[in-house]
CSV table of C-alpha atoms and ligand atoms in Angstrom, one decimal:
chain,number,residue,atom,x,y,z
J,1,MET,CA,5.7,-14.1,12.0
J,2,ARG,CA,8.0,-11.2,12.9
J,3,ASP,CA,9.7,-11.0,9.6
J,4,LEU,CA,8.3,-9.4,6.4
J,5,GLY,CA,10.0,-12.0,4.2
J,6,ASN,CA,8.2,-14.8,6.1
J,7,ALA,CA,4.9,-12.9,5.9
J,8,LEU,CA,5.3,-12.6,2.1
J,9,GLN,CA,6.2,-16.2,1.7
J,10,LEU,CA,3.2,-17.3,3.7
J,11,ALA,CA,0.9,-15.0,1.7
J,12,ARG,CA,2.1,-16.6,-1.5
J,13,GLU,CA,1.6,-20.2,-0.1
J,14,THR,CA,-1.9,-19.5,1.1
J,15,GLY,CA,-3.0,-17.6,-2.0
J,16,VAL,CA,-3.5,-14.2,-0.4
J,17,ALA,CA,-1.9,-10.8,-0.6
J,18,LEU,CA,-0.5,-8.4,2.1
J,19,GLY,CA,-2.4,-5.2,2.3
J,20,HIS,CA,-0.1,-2.1,2.1
J,21,PHE,CA,-1.7,1.1,3.3
J,22,ASN,CA,0.0,4.5,3.3
J,23,VAL,CA,-0.3,6.7,6.3
J,24,SER,CA,0.4,10.4,6.9
J,25,ASP,CA,-0.8,10.7,10.5
J,26,LEU,CA,-2.0,8.8,13.6
J,27,VAL,CA,-5.7,8.7,12.4
J,28,LEU,CA,-4.6,6.6,9.4
J,29,LEU,CA,-2.2,4.5,11.4
J,30,LYS,CA,-4.8,3.7,14.0
J,31,ALA,CA,-7.3,2.7,11.4
J,32,VAL,CA,-4.8,0.4,9.5
J,33,PHE,CA,-3.5,-1.3,12.6
J,34,SER,CA,-6.9,-1.8,14.3
J,35,SER,CA,-8.3,-3.3,11.1
J,36,ALA,CA,-5.5,-5.8,10.8
J,37,GLN,CA,-5.9,-6.6,14.5
J,38,ASP,CA,-9.7,-7.2,14.1
J,39,LEU,CA,-9.1,-9.5,11.2
J,40,LYS,CA,-5.9,-11.1,12.6
J,41,VAL,CA,-3.9,-10.6,9.4
J,42,PRO,CA,-0.4,-9.2,8.8
J,43,VAL,CA,-0.3,-5.7,7.4
J,44,LEU,CA,2.2,-3.4,5.8
J,45,VAL,CA,2.2,0.3,6.7
J,46,GLY,CA,3.6,2.5,3.9
J,47,ALA,CA,5.2,6.0,4.2
J,48,SER,CA,6.3,7.7,1.0
J,49,GLU,CA,9.0,10.4,1.0
J,50,GLY,CA,6.4,13.1,1.5
J,51,GLU,CA,4.6,11.2,4.2
J,52,ARG,CA,7.9,10.5,6.0
J,53,GLU,CA,8.8,14.2,5.7
J,54,PHE,CA,5.6,15.1,7.5
J,55,MET,CA,5.7,12.4,10.2
J,56,GLY,CA,9.4,12.1,10.7
J,57,VAL,CA,11.4,9.1,9.5
J,58,ARG,CA,12.5,7.9,12.9
J,59,GLN,CA,9.1,8.8,14.5
J,60,ILE,CA,7.0,6.6,12.2
J,61,ALA,CA,9.5,3.8,12.6
J,62,ALA,CA,9.2,4.1,16.4
J,63,LEU,CA,5.4,4.1,16.3
J,64,VAL,CA,5.2,1.0,14.1
J,65,ARG,CA,7.9,-0.8,16.1
J,66,SER,CA,6.0,0.0,19.3
J,67,LEU,CA,2.7,-1.5,17.9
J,68,ARG,CA,4.6,-4.6,16.8
J,69,GLU,CA,6.3,-5.1,20.1
J,70,GLU,CA,3.4,-4.2,22.5
J,71,PHE,CA,0.8,-6.3,20.7
J,72,ASP,CA,3.3,-9.0,19.4
J,73,PHE,CA,1.6,-8.4,16.0
J,74,PRO,CA,2.9,-8.7,12.4
J,75,VAL,CA,2.8,-5.1,11.4
J,76,PHE,CA,5.6,-4.0,9.0
J,77,LEU,CA,6.9,-0.7,7.7
J,78,ASN,CA,7.8,0.2,4.1
J,79,ALA,CA,9.6,3.2,2.8
J,80,ASP,CA,7.4,3.8,-0.2
J,81,HIS,CA,8.5,5.4,-3.5
J,82,THR,CA,12.0,6.4,-2.5
J,83,HIS,CA,13.7,8.2,-5.3
J,84,SER,CA,17.2,8.8,-3.8
J,85,LEU,CA,19.8,6.6,-2.2
J,86,GLU,CA,20.2,9.0,0.6
J,87,LYS,CA,16.5,8.8,1.7
J,88,ALA,CA,16.5,5.0,1.2
J,89,LEU,CA,19.5,4.7,3.5
J,90,GLU,CA,17.9,7.0,6.1
J,91,ALA,CA,14.8,4.7,6.2
J,92,ALA,CA,17.0,1.5,6.5
J,93,LYS,CA,18.9,3.0,9.3
J,94,ALA,CA,15.7,4.0,11.1
J,95,GLY,CA,14.6,0.3,11.0
J,96,PHE,CA,12.1,0.1,8.1
J,97,ASP,CA,11.4,-3.5,7.0
J,98,SER,CA,11.4,-2.7,3.3
J,99,VAL,CA,12.2,0.0,0.8
J,100,VAL,CA,10.6,0.7,-2.6
J,101,PHE,CA,13.5,2.1,-4.5
J,102,ASP,CA,11.7,3.9,-7.4
J,103,ALA,CA,13.9,4.9,-10.3
J,104,SER,CA,11.2,4.0,-12.8
J,105,ALA,CA,11.2,7.5,-14.3
J,106,LEU,CA,14.7,7.0,-15.5
J,107,PRO,CA,15.6,5.2,-18.8
J,108,PHE,CA,15.5,1.4,-18.3
J,109,GLU,CA,19.3,0.8,-18.2
J,110,GLN,CA,19.8,3.6,-15.7
J,111,ASN,CA,17.0,2.3,-13.6
J,112,ILE,CA,18.8,-1.0,-13.5
J,113,ARG,CA,22.1,0.6,-12.5
J,114,GLU,CA,20.7,2.8,-9.8
J,115,THR,CA,18.4,0.1,-8.3
J,116,LYS,CA,21.3,-2.5,-8.3
J,117,GLY,CA,23.4,0.0,-6.3
J,118,ALA,CA,20.6,0.7,-3.9
J,119,VAL,CA,20.1,-3.0,-3.3
J,120,GLU,CA,23.8,-3.5,-2.4
J,121,ALA,CA,23.9,-0.4,-0.2
J,122,LEU,CA,20.7,-1.2,1.7
J,123,LYS,CA,21.6,-4.9,2.3
J,124,SER,CA,25.0,-3.8,3.7
J,125,ILE,CA,23.1,-1.9,6.4
J,126,ASN,CA,20.5,-4.6,7.0
J,127,PRO,CA,20.8,-7.9,5.2
J,128,SER,CA,17.2,-8.8,5.9
J,129,ILE,CA,15.7,-5.6,4.5
J,130,LEU,CA,13.5,-6.2,1.5
J,131,VAL,CA,14.1,-4.0,-1.6
J,132,GLU,CA,11.5,-3.5,-4.2
J,133,GLY,CA,12.2,-2.1,-7.7
J,134,GLU,CA,9.8,-0.5,-10.2
J,135,ILE,CA,9.6,-0.7,-13.9
J,136,GLY,CA,7.1,0.8,-16.4
J,137,ASN,CA,5.0,3.9,-15.8
J,138,ILE,CA,1.9,4.0,-13.7
J,139,GLY,CA,1.7,7.8,-13.2
J,140,THR,CA,2.2,9.6,-9.9
J,141,GLY,CA,0.1,11.1,-7.1
J,142,SER,CA,-2.3,9.3,-4.7
J,143,GLU,CA,-4.9,12.0,-5.2
J,144,ILE,CA,-7.9,12.8,-7.3
J,145,HIS,CA,-6.9,13.4,-10.9
J,146,GLU,CA,-8.8,15.5,-13.4
J,147,LEU,CA,-8.2,13.1,-16.3
J,148,ALA,CA,-7.1,9.5,-16.4
J,149,THR,CA,-3.9,9.3,-18.5
J,150,ASP,CA,-3.5,6.5,-21.1
J,151,LEU,CA,-0.5,4.6,-19.8
J,152,SER,CA,-1.0,1.5,-21.9
J,153,LYS,CA,2.2,1.9,-23.9
J,154,TYR,CA,4.2,1.7,-20.7
J,155,LEU,CA,3.1,-1.7,-19.6
J,156,THR,CA,5.8,-4.0,-18.3
J,157,THR,CA,6.9,-7.0,-20.5
J,158,PRO,CA,7.9,-10.4,-19.0
J,159,SER,CA,11.4,-10.1,-20.6
J,160,GLU,CA,12.0,-6.7,-19.1
J,161,ALA,CA,10.9,-8.0,-15.7
J,162,LYS,CA,13.2,-11.0,-15.9
J,163,GLN,CA,16.2,-8.8,-17.0
J,164,PHE,CA,15.5,-6.2,-14.3
J,165,VAL,CA,15.3,-8.8,-11.5
J,166,GLU,CA,18.3,-10.8,-12.6
J,167,LEU,CA,20.5,-7.7,-12.9
J,168,THR,CA,19.4,-5.7,-9.8
J,169,ARG,CA,18.7,-8.7,-7.5
J,170,VAL,CA,15.6,-6.9,-6.0
J,171,ASP,CA,13.5,-9.0,-3.7
J,172,VAL,CA,10.2,-7.7,-5.0
J,173,LEU,CA,9.1,-6.3,-8.3
J,174,ALA,CA,6.4,-3.6,-9.0
J,175,PRO,CA,5.3,-3.9,-12.6
J,176,ALA,CA,2.9,-1.8,-14.7
J,177,VAL,CA,0.0,-4.1,-15.5
J,178,GLY,CA,-3.0,-1.7,-16.1
J,179,ASN,CA,-2.7,-0.2,-12.6
J,180,MET,CA,-2.2,3.6,-12.0
J,181,HIS,CA,-1.7,5.9,-9.1
J,182,GLY,CA,-4.6,7.9,-7.8
J,183,MET,CA,-8.3,8.0,-8.8
J,184,SER,CA,-10.5,9.9,-11.2
J,185,GLN,CA,-13.6,11.5,-9.8
J,186,GLU,CA,-15.7,8.8,-11.5
J,187,MET,CA,-13.7,6.2,-9.6
J,188,VAL,CA,-14.3,8.0,-6.3
J,189,GLU,CA,-18.0,7.9,-7.1
J,190,GLY,CA,-17.7,4.2,-7.9
J,191,GLU,CA,-18.8,4.7,-11.5
J,192,LYS,CA,-15.6,3.5,-13.0
J,193,LYS,CA,-13.0,0.9,-12.1
J,194,LYS,CA,-9.3,0.3,-13.0
J,195,ARG,CA,-8.9,-3.0,-14.8
J,196,LEU,CA,-5.8,-5.2,-14.7
J,197,ASP,CA,-4.0,-7.3,-17.3
J,198,ILE,CA,-4.2,-10.6,-15.5
J,199,GLU,CA,-2.4,-12.7,-18.2
J,200,ARG,CA,0.5,-10.3,-18.1
J,201,ILE,CA,0.8,-10.5,-14.3
J,202,ALA,CA,1.0,-14.3,-14.6
J,203,GLN,CA,3.6,-14.1,-17.3
J,204,ILE,CA,5.7,-11.6,-15.4
J,205,ARG,CA,5.5,-13.7,-12.2
J,206,THR,CA,6.8,-16.7,-14.1
J,207,ALA,CA,9.6,-14.7,-15.8
J,208,ALA,CA,10.7,-12.7,-12.8
J,209,ARG,CA,10.4,-15.4,-10.1
J,210,VAL,CA,10.0,-12.9,-7.2
J,211,PRO,CA,6.9,-11.7,-5.4
J,212,LEU,CA,5.1,-8.9,-7.2
J,213,THR,CA,3.5,-5.7,-5.8
J,214,LEU,CA,0.5,-4.0,-7.3
J,215,HIS,CA,0.8,-0.2,-6.8
J,216,GLY,CA,-2.1,2.1,-7.5
J,217,GLY,CA,-4.7,-0.3,-6.0
J,218,SER,CA,-7.4,2.4,-5.3
J,219,GLY,CA,-10.5,2.1,-7.4
J,220,THR,CA,-9.5,-1.3,-8.9
J,221,ASP,CA,-12.2,-3.8,-9.8
J,222,ASP,CA,-12.6,-6.3,-6.9
J,223,GLY,CA,-12.7,-9.3,-9.2
J,224,ASP,CA,-9.5,-8.2,-10.9
J,225,LEU,CA,-7.7,-7.9,-7.6
J,226,VAL,CA,-8.7,-11.4,-6.6
J,227,GLN,CA,-7.5,-12.7,-10.0
J,228,ALA,CA,-4.3,-10.7,-9.7
J,229,ILE,CA,-3.5,-12.3,-6.4
J,230,ALA,CA,-4.0,-15.8,-8.0
J,231,ALA,CA,-1.8,-14.7,-10.9
J,232,GLY,CA,1.2,-13.6,-8.7
J,233,ILE,CA,0.5,-10.4,-6.9
J,234,SER,CA,1.6,-10.6,-3.2
J,235,ILE,CA,1.4,-7.0,-2.0
J,236,ILE,CA,-1.4,-4.5,-2.9
J,237,HIS,CA,-0.9,-0.8,-2.2
J,238,ILE,CA,-3.9,1.4,-1.4
J,239,ASN,CA,-3.6,5.1,-0.6
J,240,THR,CA,-6.1,7.4,-2.4
J,241,GLU,CA,-9.2,5.5,-1.1
J,242,LEU,CA,-7.9,6.0,2.5
J,243,ARG,CA,-7.2,9.7,1.9
J,244,VAL,CA,-10.8,10.2,0.5
J,245,ALA,CA,-12.2,8.4,3.6
J,246,TRP,CA,-9.9,10.4,5.9
J,247,ARG,CA,-11.2,13.7,4.5
J,248,ARG,CA,-14.8,12.7,4.6
J,249,GLY,CA,-14.5,11.3,8.1
J,250,LEU,CA,-12.8,14.5,9.3
J,251,GLU,CA,-15.5,16.7,7.7
J,252,ALA,CA,-18.2,14.5,9.3
J,253,GLY,CA,-16.5,14.6,12.7
J,254,LEU,CA,-16.3,18.4,12.6
J,255,ALA,CA,-19.8,18.9,11.2
J,256,ALA,CA,-21.3,16.6,13.9
J,257,GLU,CA,-20.1,18.9,16.7
J,258,PRO,CA,-19.5,22.5,15.4
J,259,ASN,CA,-18.3,23.8,18.8
J,260,GLN,CA,-16.1,20.9,19.7
J,261,VAL,CA,-12.4,21.6,20.0
J,262,VAL,CA,-11.1,18.5,21.6
J,263,PRO,CA,-9.2,16.6,18.9
J,264,TYR,CA,-9.7,13.1,20.5
J,265,LYS,CA,-13.4,13.6,20.5
J,266,ILE,CA,-13.6,14.6,16.8
J,267,LEU,CA,-10.9,12.3,15.2
J,268,PRO,CA,-12.5,8.9,16.1
J,269,VAL,CA,-15.0,9.6,13.3
J,270,ALA,CA,-12.2,9.9,10.9
J,271,VAL,CA,-10.5,6.7,12.2
J,272,GLU,CA,-13.8,4.9,11.7
J,273,SER,CA,-14.3,6.2,8.2
J,274,VAL,CA,-10.8,5.1,7.1
J,275,LYS,CA,-11.3,1.8,8.9
J,276,GLN,CA,-14.3,0.9,6.8
J,277,VAL,CA,-12.0,1.0,3.8
J,278,THR,CA,-9.1,-0.9,5.3
J,279,LEU,CA,-11.4,-3.6,6.7
J,280,SER,CA,-13.0,-4.1,3.4
J,281,ARG,CA,-9.7,-4.2,1.4
J,282,LEU,CA,-8.1,-6.6,4.0
J,283,ARG,CA,-11.1,-8.9,3.8
J,284,LEU,CA,-10.8,-9.0,0.0
J,285,PHE,CA,-7.0,-9.5,-0.1
J,286,ASN,CA,-7.1,-12.2,2.6
J,287,GLN,CA,-10.3,-14.0,1.4
J,288,ILE,CA,-12.2,-13.2,4.6
J,289,ALA,CA,-16.0,-13.1,4.3
J,290,LYS,CA,-17.9,-10.2,5.8
J,291,PRO,CA,-19.6,-11.5,8.9
J,292,ALA,CA,-23.4,-11.8,8.8
J,293,ILE,CA,-25.0,-9.2,11.0
J,294,GLY,CA,-28.1,-9.2,13.1
J,295,LYS,CA,-30.9,-6.6,13.0
J,296,LYS,CA,-29.5,-4.4,15.8
J,297,ASP,CA,-26.0,-4.4,14.4
J,298,MET,CA,-27.5,-3.7,11.0
J,299,ALA,CA,-28.9,-0.3,12.0
J,300,ALA,CA,-25.6,0.7,13.6
J,301,SER,CA,-23.6,-0.5,10.6
J,302,THR,CA,-25.9,1.3,8.1
J,303,ALA,CA,-25.4,4.5,10.0
J,304,ARG,CA,-21.7,4.0,10.0
J,305,GLU,CA,-21.5,3.2,6.3
J,306,GLN,CA,-23.5,6.3,5.4
J,307,GLN,CA,-20.9,8.3,7.2
J,308,ALA,CA,-17.9,6.4,6.2
J,309,VAL,CA,-17.2,6.4,2.4
J,310,PRO,CA,-16.3,5.2,-0.1
V,401,LIG,O1,2.4,3.5,-3.3
V,401,LIG,C1,1.2,3.8,-3.1
V,401,LIG,C2,0.2,3.3,-4.0
V,401,LIG,O2,0.7,2.7,-5.1
V,401,LIG,C3,-1.2,3.7,-3.8
V,401,LIG,O3,-1.9,4.0,-5.0
V,401,LIG,O4,-3.3,5.9,-4.3
V,401,LIG,O5,-3.8,4.5,-6.4
V,401,LIG,O6,-4.1,3.6,-4.1
V,401,LIG,P1,-3.4,4.5,-4.9
V,402,LIG,ZN1,2.8,3.3,-5.4
């Protein structure tokens, strides 16, 4: 399964979703890849414009390609939330497997025009690249927000979804179905969950007839995510949860050894912290039960979980 299109089709046929995790550095990439390897499931690595700017477009492409080739493993790379054609083409030329062309902030007709142009231009560079388009408004920023904004009036309708897909010819559609980018502090503490409009997802899937992506997956109710997959979601994006775990892991690693200056002796704690999140999300998206653990493992696991949050 070396092709993202095949991985998506297989996910749909088997009633699971591909986990998409954003990365900004090697700590995050190691955690994502090693979780997918442990569970033997395909995985999608995401890099937004800002994340690509930091890591280098060709550099992250080379890293993911090297993992795929060395381990003969289905790990794919997505150019997440790309707002300009120039940056979309740059990612396609670097070998990304997919591009999220995000013109959702523009008026609907303009979004259609720009996305259609992007699909044509990207496919002329790489006919097998997958292009995702976005409609509706789910807010911006994979970070901790002070206040949760009410985005209910921007939910996607099935007829908009149908029109958008037919006119742009995108391979994948990202709708607004109760999801939103980022988390409130209450969500970080686990006191509040995002809830999804499952009926709307099913109607959009029927109308659009292409795989759907759920953006803004962090802090979403687990039961809703399972139902959303059954209703037609094939890719789920998680970023803020990983960033929270990255920061907490990094702080724990530094605090554990105040005089340590060797990065590769500190950073494994951060990798492990992020990995607890990616493992748990991949299990949920791929219907893999958490293995029962013995008493000895239990003590180690409890110690790990106390350190690795959320
Ligand atoms: O594209 C990235 C995501 O949609 C992540 O959203 O930070 O709410 O998980 P999140
Ligand atoms: Zn997103």
